Amino acid sequence: MNQYEDLSARFGTPLYVYDLDEVAAARKELLDALPEEFELFYALKANPHPEIVRALREPGDARSCRAEISSTGELAAALEAGFSGDEILYTGPGKTAGELSEAIGLGVRMFSAESETDVQHIGRTADAHGVVADCLLRVNSATASATTSIRMTGAPSQFGFESETLGEVMPRLRRISGVHLAGLHFFPLSNAKDEASLIAEFTHTIALAAQLQQELELPLRFVDIGGGFSVPYATPGRRASYPGLRDALAAALDEHFPAWREGTPRFACESGRYLVGASGALVAGVSNVKVSRGRKFVILDAGINTFGGMSGLGRLLPVTVELDDTRAVDRASLVGPLCTPGDMLGREIKVPELGPGDTVVVPNAGAYGPTASLLMFLGRPAPAEVMLRGGEVVSASRIEHRRTPLSGSAHG
């Protein structure tokens, strides 16, 4: 019996297994690829499990990550994992007054602002709390370098200020009370095709940041140049390596920001999937095998309610799972248990001979798993999640759904 079979026997299936040692290794690899002056934010949207978030915060044998969040739920997870408010960057285009009040009340002081009204909302809430919040103006660049990755800029979007019109609104932004315009935030792409694409995009971003600083007469204290680091999703393989990235970033910064090594400004990158994707595997049980008009369907107890297929921003269903199994001798479609033809995890992929009671293991499933899935669809229980460190179980848990009456209702 292998480790996954042992764990599925103990905790049932579907089951996510996360290796916290792998999380720490990914963090070290990425920080080693960046100049040591860089800070690194972990985007909790990839996997907000507090044990994973805590592992990325703990220094260990590498520098610690900061937290990038987009909701009060992620804020709660970050705080539970040990982050303080001043270690957190709050992002997103839809921050409500209630969310801003809760975040500022819990010590968050840095926000990525997506629009003039977003800055106004942040300032109004900061004033109400008697504090000043730092705003990073998120920039939607009119131009880009890489063209082979998932683009996040260059088109009309709810994300960010258009780089070509930012100058027009700056006088009004400067008059908003309760905020300090502290810097810029970029997120031009996700899942870069290769190191050359990533370097080209980062170099373009650094040059644009320098241009905007000069044109807008905006002294920059902090610049987040985004991410784009790549790791396979639900298919075999290793996360990408970036041996030339550190020197390329340093050269670009030396050219455009001569005092960057002294912290003027401070620079950061952010990553979600790269840091946690390779740490997890999804173990699913085979419920049934059916042949229909000559095609084989392996029906699993895990479907899009368990593994939703969000392999990065802008990328949704369908997922395309591949198994890392040397016994693969057959071809079949892997489908889930839901009453919809969209519950397809892998179409006509290589599989071993499978029957009811067997298990399959989906690799590189540590990011965009349960919390990016249709967890409540059809009311099936959420998958169990098991954390390992040194090969030993650290914790085992399951997200539970329950309906809670609201105050003011007949049952409140």
PDB file of C-alpha atoms in Angstrom, residues 55-212:
ATOM      1  CA  ALA A  55       4.141  27.577   6.324  1.00  0.00           C
ATOM      2  CA  LEU A  56       4.756  30.428   3.877  1.00  0.00           C
ATOM      3  CA  ARG A  57       4.971  32.968   6.696  1.00  0.00           C
ATOM      4  CA  GLU A  58       7.426  30.975   8.832  1.00  0.00           C
ATOM      5  CA  PRO A  59      10.998  32.009   7.912  1.00  0.00           C
ATOM      6  CA  GLY A  60      12.511  28.499   8.026  1.00  0.00           C
ATOM      7  CA  ASP A  61      15.601  28.472   5.814  1.00  0.00           C
ATOM      8  CA  ALA A  62      14.322  31.310   3.610  1.00  0.00           C
ATOM      9  CA  ARG A  63      12.769  34.737   3.981  1.00  0.00           C
ATOM     10  CA  SER A  64       9.152  34.929   4.964  1.00  0.00           C
ATOM     11  CA  CYS A  65       6.311  35.816   2.606  1.00  0.00           C
ATOM     12  CA  ARG A  66       3.826  38.612   3.164  1.00  0.00           C
ATOM     13  CA  ALA A  67       0.107  38.083   2.443  1.00  0.00           C
ATOM     14  CA  GLU A  68      -1.950  39.369  -0.490  1.00  0.00           C
ATOM     15  CA  ILE A  69      -5.695  39.088   0.095  1.00  0.00           C
ATOM     16  CA  SER A  70      -8.934  40.077  -1.650  1.00  0.00           C
ATOM     17  CA  SER A  71     -11.614  39.462   0.987  1.00  0.00           C
ATOM     18  CA  THR A  72     -12.276  39.474   4.704  1.00  0.00           C
ATOM     19  CA  GLY A  73     -12.394  35.673   4.570  1.00  0.00           C
ATOM     20  CA  GLU A  74      -8.812  35.637   3.303  1.00  0.00           C
ATOM     21  CA  LEU A  75      -7.971  38.281   5.908  1.00  0.00           C
ATOM     22  CA  ALA A  76      -9.232  35.933   8.627  1.00  0.00           C
ATOM     23  CA  ALA A  77      -7.113  33.087   7.217  1.00  0.00           C
ATOM     24  CA  ALA A  78      -4.014  35.307   7.109  1.00  0.00           C
ATOM     25  CA  LEU A  79      -4.507  36.466  10.684  1.00  0.00           C
ATOM     26  CA  GLU A  80      -5.138  32.885  11.847  1.00  0.00           C
ATOM     27  CA  ALA A  81      -1.851  31.894  10.208  1.00  0.00           C
ATOM     28  CA  GLY A  82       0.015  34.527  12.222  1.00  0.00           C
ATOM     29  CA  PHE A  83       0.217  37.512   9.891  1.00  0.00           C
ATOM     30  CA  SER A  84      -0.292  40.954  11.380  1.00  0.00           C
ATOM     31  CA  GLY A  85      -2.218  43.655   9.571  1.00  0.00           C
ATOM     32  CA  ASP A  86       0.936  45.499   8.526  1.00  0.00           C
ATOM     33  CA  GLU A  87       2.164  42.384   6.665  1.00  0.00           C
ATOM     34  CA  ILE A  88      -0.904  42.315   4.407  1.00  0.00           C
ATOM     35  CA  LEU A  89      -1.750  43.880   1.036  1.00  0.00           C
ATOM     36  CA  TYR A  90      -5.511  44.127   0.374  1.00  0.00           C
ATOM     37  CA  THR A  91      -6.399  44.028  -3.345  1.00  0.00           C
ATOM     38  CA  GLY A  92      -9.450  43.690  -5.569  1.00  0.00           C
ATOM     39  CA  PRO A  93     -11.891  45.926  -7.467  1.00  0.00           C
ATOM     40  CA  GLY A  94     -14.951  45.406  -5.249  1.00  0.00           C
ATOM     41  CA  LYS A  95     -13.932  46.412  -1.731  1.00  0.00           C
ATOM     42  CA  THR A  96     -17.061  47.349   0.217  1.00  0.00           C
ATOM     43  CA  ALA A  97     -17.270  49.874   3.039  1.00  0.00           C
ATOM     44  CA  GLY A  98     -17.812  47.044   5.525  1.00  0.00           C
ATOM     45  CA  GLU A  99     -14.817  45.086   4.270  1.00  0.00           C
ATOM     46  CA  LEU A 100     -12.562  48.145   4.340  1.00  0.00           C
ATOM     47  CA  SER A 101     -13.689  49.013   7.864  1.00  0.00           C
ATOM     48  CA  GLU A 102     -12.985  45.491   9.081  1.00  0.00           C
ATOM     49  CA  ALA A 103      -9.570  45.371   7.411  1.00  0.00           C
ATOM     50  CA  ILE A 104      -8.444  48.776   8.672  1.00  0.00           C
ATOM     51  CA  GLY A 105      -9.802  47.988  12.121  1.00  0.00           C
ATOM     52  CA  LEU A 106      -7.633  44.847  12.162  1.00  0.00           C
ATOM     53  CA  GLY A 107      -4.493  46.767  11.227  1.00  0.00           C
ATOM     54  CA  VAL A 108      -4.286  46.520   7.432  1.00  0.00           C
ATOM     55  CA  ARG A 109      -2.649  49.677   6.117  1.00  0.00           C
ATOM     56  CA  MET A 110      -1.703  48.881   2.504  1.00  0.00           C
ATOM     57  CA  PHE A 111      -4.298  48.639  -0.258  1.00  0.00           C
ATOM     58  CA  SER A 112      -4.106  48.220  -4.013  1.00  0.00           C
ATOM     59  CA  ALA A 113      -6.518  50.752  -5.502  1.00  0.00           C
ATOM     60  CA  GLU A 114      -8.188  50.010  -8.823  1.00  0.00           C
ATOM     61  CA  SER A 115      -9.961  53.312  -9.561  1.00  0.00           C
ATOM     62  CA  GLU A 116     -10.527  56.853  -8.347  1.00  0.00           C
ATOM     63  CA  THR A 117     -13.647  55.812  -6.458  1.00  0.00           C
ATOM     64  CA  ASP A 118     -11.739  52.924  -4.893  1.00  0.00           C
ATOM     65  CA  VAL A 119      -9.202  55.423  -3.514  1.00  0.00           C
ATOM     66  CA  GLN A 120     -12.070  57.561  -2.239  1.00  0.00           C
ATOM     67  CA  HIS A 121     -13.621  54.603  -0.431  1.00  0.00           C
ATOM     68  CA  ILE A 122     -10.307  53.643   1.164  1.00  0.00           C
ATOM     69  CA  GLY A 123      -9.671  57.240   2.247  1.00  0.00           C
ATOM     70  CA  ARG A 124     -13.155  57.714   3.673  1.00  0.00           C
ATOM     71  CA  THR A 125     -12.852  54.560   5.765  1.00  0.00           C
ATOM     72  CA  ALA A 126      -9.312  55.382   6.921  1.00  0.00           C
ATOM     73  CA  ASP A 127     -10.507  58.853   8.003  1.00  0.00           C
ATOM     74  CA  ALA A 128     -13.313  57.266   9.992  1.00  0.00           C
ATOM     75  CA  HIS A 129     -10.727  55.183  11.854  1.00  0.00           C
ATOM     76  CA  GLY A 130      -8.403  58.132  12.354  1.00  0.00           C
ATOM     77  CA  VAL A 131      -5.565  56.609  10.322  1.00  0.00           C
ATOM     78  CA  VAL A 132      -3.877  57.073   6.945  1.00  0.00           C
ATOM     79  CA  ALA A 133      -3.792  54.129   4.533  1.00  0.00           C
ATOM     80  CA  ASP A 134      -1.091  53.538   1.936  1.00  0.00           C
ATOM     81  CA  CYS A 135      -2.485  53.128  -1.577  1.00  0.00           C
ATOM     82  CA  LEU A 136      -0.674  51.388  -4.386  1.00  0.00           C
ATOM     83  CA  LEU A 137      -2.254  52.500  -7.649  1.00  0.00           C
ATOM     84  CA  ARG A 138      -2.826  49.415  -9.759  1.00  0.00           C
ATOM     85  CA  VAL A 139      -1.851  50.143 -13.346  1.00  0.00           C
ATOM     86  CA  ASN A 140      -3.466  48.623 -16.426  1.00  0.00           C
ATOM     87  CA  SER A 141      -0.685  49.148 -18.947  1.00  0.00           C
ATOM     88  CA  ALA A 142      -1.637  50.109 -22.494  1.00  0.00           C
ATOM     89  CA  THR A 143       1.244  48.018 -23.820  1.00  0.00           C
ATOM     90  CA  ALA A 144       2.818  44.693 -22.951  1.00  0.00           C
ATOM     91  CA  SER A 145       5.819  42.556 -23.764  1.00  0.00           C
ATOM     92  CA  ALA A 146       4.888  38.873 -23.445  1.00  0.00           C
ATOM     93  CA  THR A 147       2.119  37.697 -25.800  1.00  0.00           C
ATOM     94  CA  THR A 148       2.065  33.962 -25.086  1.00  0.00           C
ATOM     95  CA  SER A 149       0.760  34.005 -21.515  1.00  0.00           C
ATOM     96  CA  ILE A 150      -2.544  34.829 -19.828  1.00  0.00           C
ATOM     97  CA  ARG A 151      -2.799  38.614 -20.308  1.00  0.00           C
ATOM     98  CA  MET A 152      -3.996  40.755 -17.402  1.00  0.00           C
ATOM     99  CA  THR A 153      -3.550  44.221 -18.960  1.00  0.00           C
ATOM    100  CA  GLY A 154      -3.905  46.106 -22.226  1.00  0.00           C
ATOM    101  CA  ALA A 155      -7.702  45.807 -22.531  1.00  0.00           C
ATOM    102  CA  PRO A 156     -10.732  47.439 -20.883  1.00  0.00           C
ATOM    103  CA  SER A 157     -10.972  45.928 -17.414  1.00  0.00           C
ATOM    104  CA  GLN A 158     -12.297  46.332 -13.889  1.00  0.00           C
ATOM    105  CA  PHE A 159      -8.667  46.069 -12.802  1.00  0.00           C
ATOM    106  CA  GLY A 160      -6.496  49.131 -12.447  1.00  0.00           C
ATOM    107  CA  PHE A 161      -6.020  52.650 -13.761  1.00  0.00           C
ATOM    108  CA  GLU A 162      -5.296  52.920 -17.484  1.00  0.00           C
ATOM    109  CA  SER A 163      -1.641  53.927 -17.730  1.00  0.00           C
ATOM    110  CA  GLU A 164      -2.354  56.426 -20.512  1.00  0.00           C
ATOM    111  CA  THR A 165      -4.966  58.368 -18.495  1.00  0.00           C
ATOM    112  CA  LEU A 166      -3.561  58.120 -14.969  1.00  0.00           C
ATOM    113  CA  GLY A 167      -2.080  61.602 -15.267  1.00  0.00           C
ATOM    114  CA  GLU A 168      -5.550  63.104 -15.773  1.00  0.00           C
ATOM    115  CA  VAL A 169      -6.868  61.840 -12.421  1.00  0.00           C
ATOM    116  CA  MET A 170      -3.708  62.375 -10.338  1.00  0.00           C
ATOM    117  CA  PRO A 171      -4.626  65.917  -9.220  1.00  0.00           C
ATOM    118  CA  ARG A 172      -7.926  64.600  -7.830  1.00  0.00           C
ATOM    119  CA  LEU A 173      -6.261  61.561  -6.231  1.00  0.00           C
ATOM    120  CA  ARG A 174      -3.805  63.830  -4.410  1.00  0.00           C
ATOM    121  CA  ARG A 175      -6.686  65.721  -2.798  1.00  0.00           C
ATOM    122  CA  ILE A 176      -8.316  62.611  -1.276  1.00  0.00           C
ATOM    123  CA  SER A 177      -8.044  62.621   2.504  1.00  0.00           C
ATOM    124  CA  GLY A 178      -7.065  59.540   4.516  1.00  0.00           C
ATOM    125  CA  VAL A 179      -4.670  58.013   1.984  1.00  0.00           C
ATOM    126  CA  HIS A 180      -1.034  58.307   1.040  1.00  0.00           C
ATOM    127  CA  LEU A 181      -0.243  57.522  -2.596  1.00  0.00           C
ATOM    128  CA  ALA A 182       2.645  55.208  -1.755  1.00  0.00           C
ATOM    129  CA  GLY A 183       3.409  53.459  -5.014  1.00  0.00           C
ATOM    130  CA  LEU A 184       2.287  51.328  -7.931  1.00  0.00           C
ATOM    131  CA  HIS A 185       0.946  47.818  -8.381  1.00  0.00           C
ATOM    132  CA  PHE A 186       1.187  45.837 -11.607  1.00  0.00           C
ATOM    133  CA  PHE A 187      -0.073  42.395 -12.552  1.00  0.00           C
ATOM    134  CA  PRO A 188       0.463  42.145 -16.305  1.00  0.00           C
ATOM    135  CA  LEU A 189       0.286  38.384 -16.830  1.00  0.00           C
ATOM    136  CA  SER A 190      -0.304  34.992 -15.263  1.00  0.00           C
ATOM    137  CA  ASN A 191       1.513  31.727 -15.929  1.00  0.00           C
ATOM    138  CA  ALA A 192       4.350  32.988 -18.154  1.00  0.00           C
ATOM    139  CA  LYS A 193       5.231  30.601 -20.955  1.00  0.00           C
ATOM    140  CA  ASP A 194       8.966  30.681 -20.208  1.00  0.00           C
ATOM    141  CA  GLU A 195      11.660  32.661 -18.412  1.00  0.00           C
ATOM    142  CA  ALA A 196      12.294  34.923 -21.404  1.00  0.00           C
ATOM    143  CA  SER A 197       8.633  35.985 -21.457  1.00  0.00           C
ATOM    144  CA  LEU A 198       8.634  36.621 -17.713  1.00  0.00           C
ATOM    145  CA  ILE A 199      11.843  38.668 -17.823  1.00  0.00           C
ATOM    146  CA  ALA A 200      10.590  40.700 -20.775  1.00  0.00           C
ATOM    147  CA  GLU A 201       7.356  41.513 -18.983  1.00  0.00           C
ATOM    148  CA  PHE A 202       9.062  42.435 -15.718  1.00  0.00           C
ATOM    149  CA  THR A 203      11.595  44.612 -17.569  1.00  0.00           C
ATOM    150  CA  HIS A 204       8.755  46.383 -19.373  1.00  0.00           C
ATOM    151  CA  THR A 205       6.928  46.895 -16.063  1.00  0.00           C
ATOM    152  CA  ILE A 206       9.991  48.367 -14.334  1.00  0.00           C
ATOM    153  CA  ALA A 207      10.546  50.798 -17.214  1.00  0.00           C
ATOM    154  CA  LEU A 208       6.878  51.819 -17.103  1.00  0.00           C
ATOM    155  CA  ALA A 209       7.034  52.371 -13.339  1.00  0.00           C
ATOM    156  CA  ALA A 210      10.023  54.678 -13.800  1.00  0.00           C
ATOM    157  CA  GLN A 211       8.254  56.537 -16.605  1.00  0.00           C
ATOM    158  CA  LEU A 212       5.111  57.040 -14.522  1.00  0.00           C
TER     159      LEU A 212
END
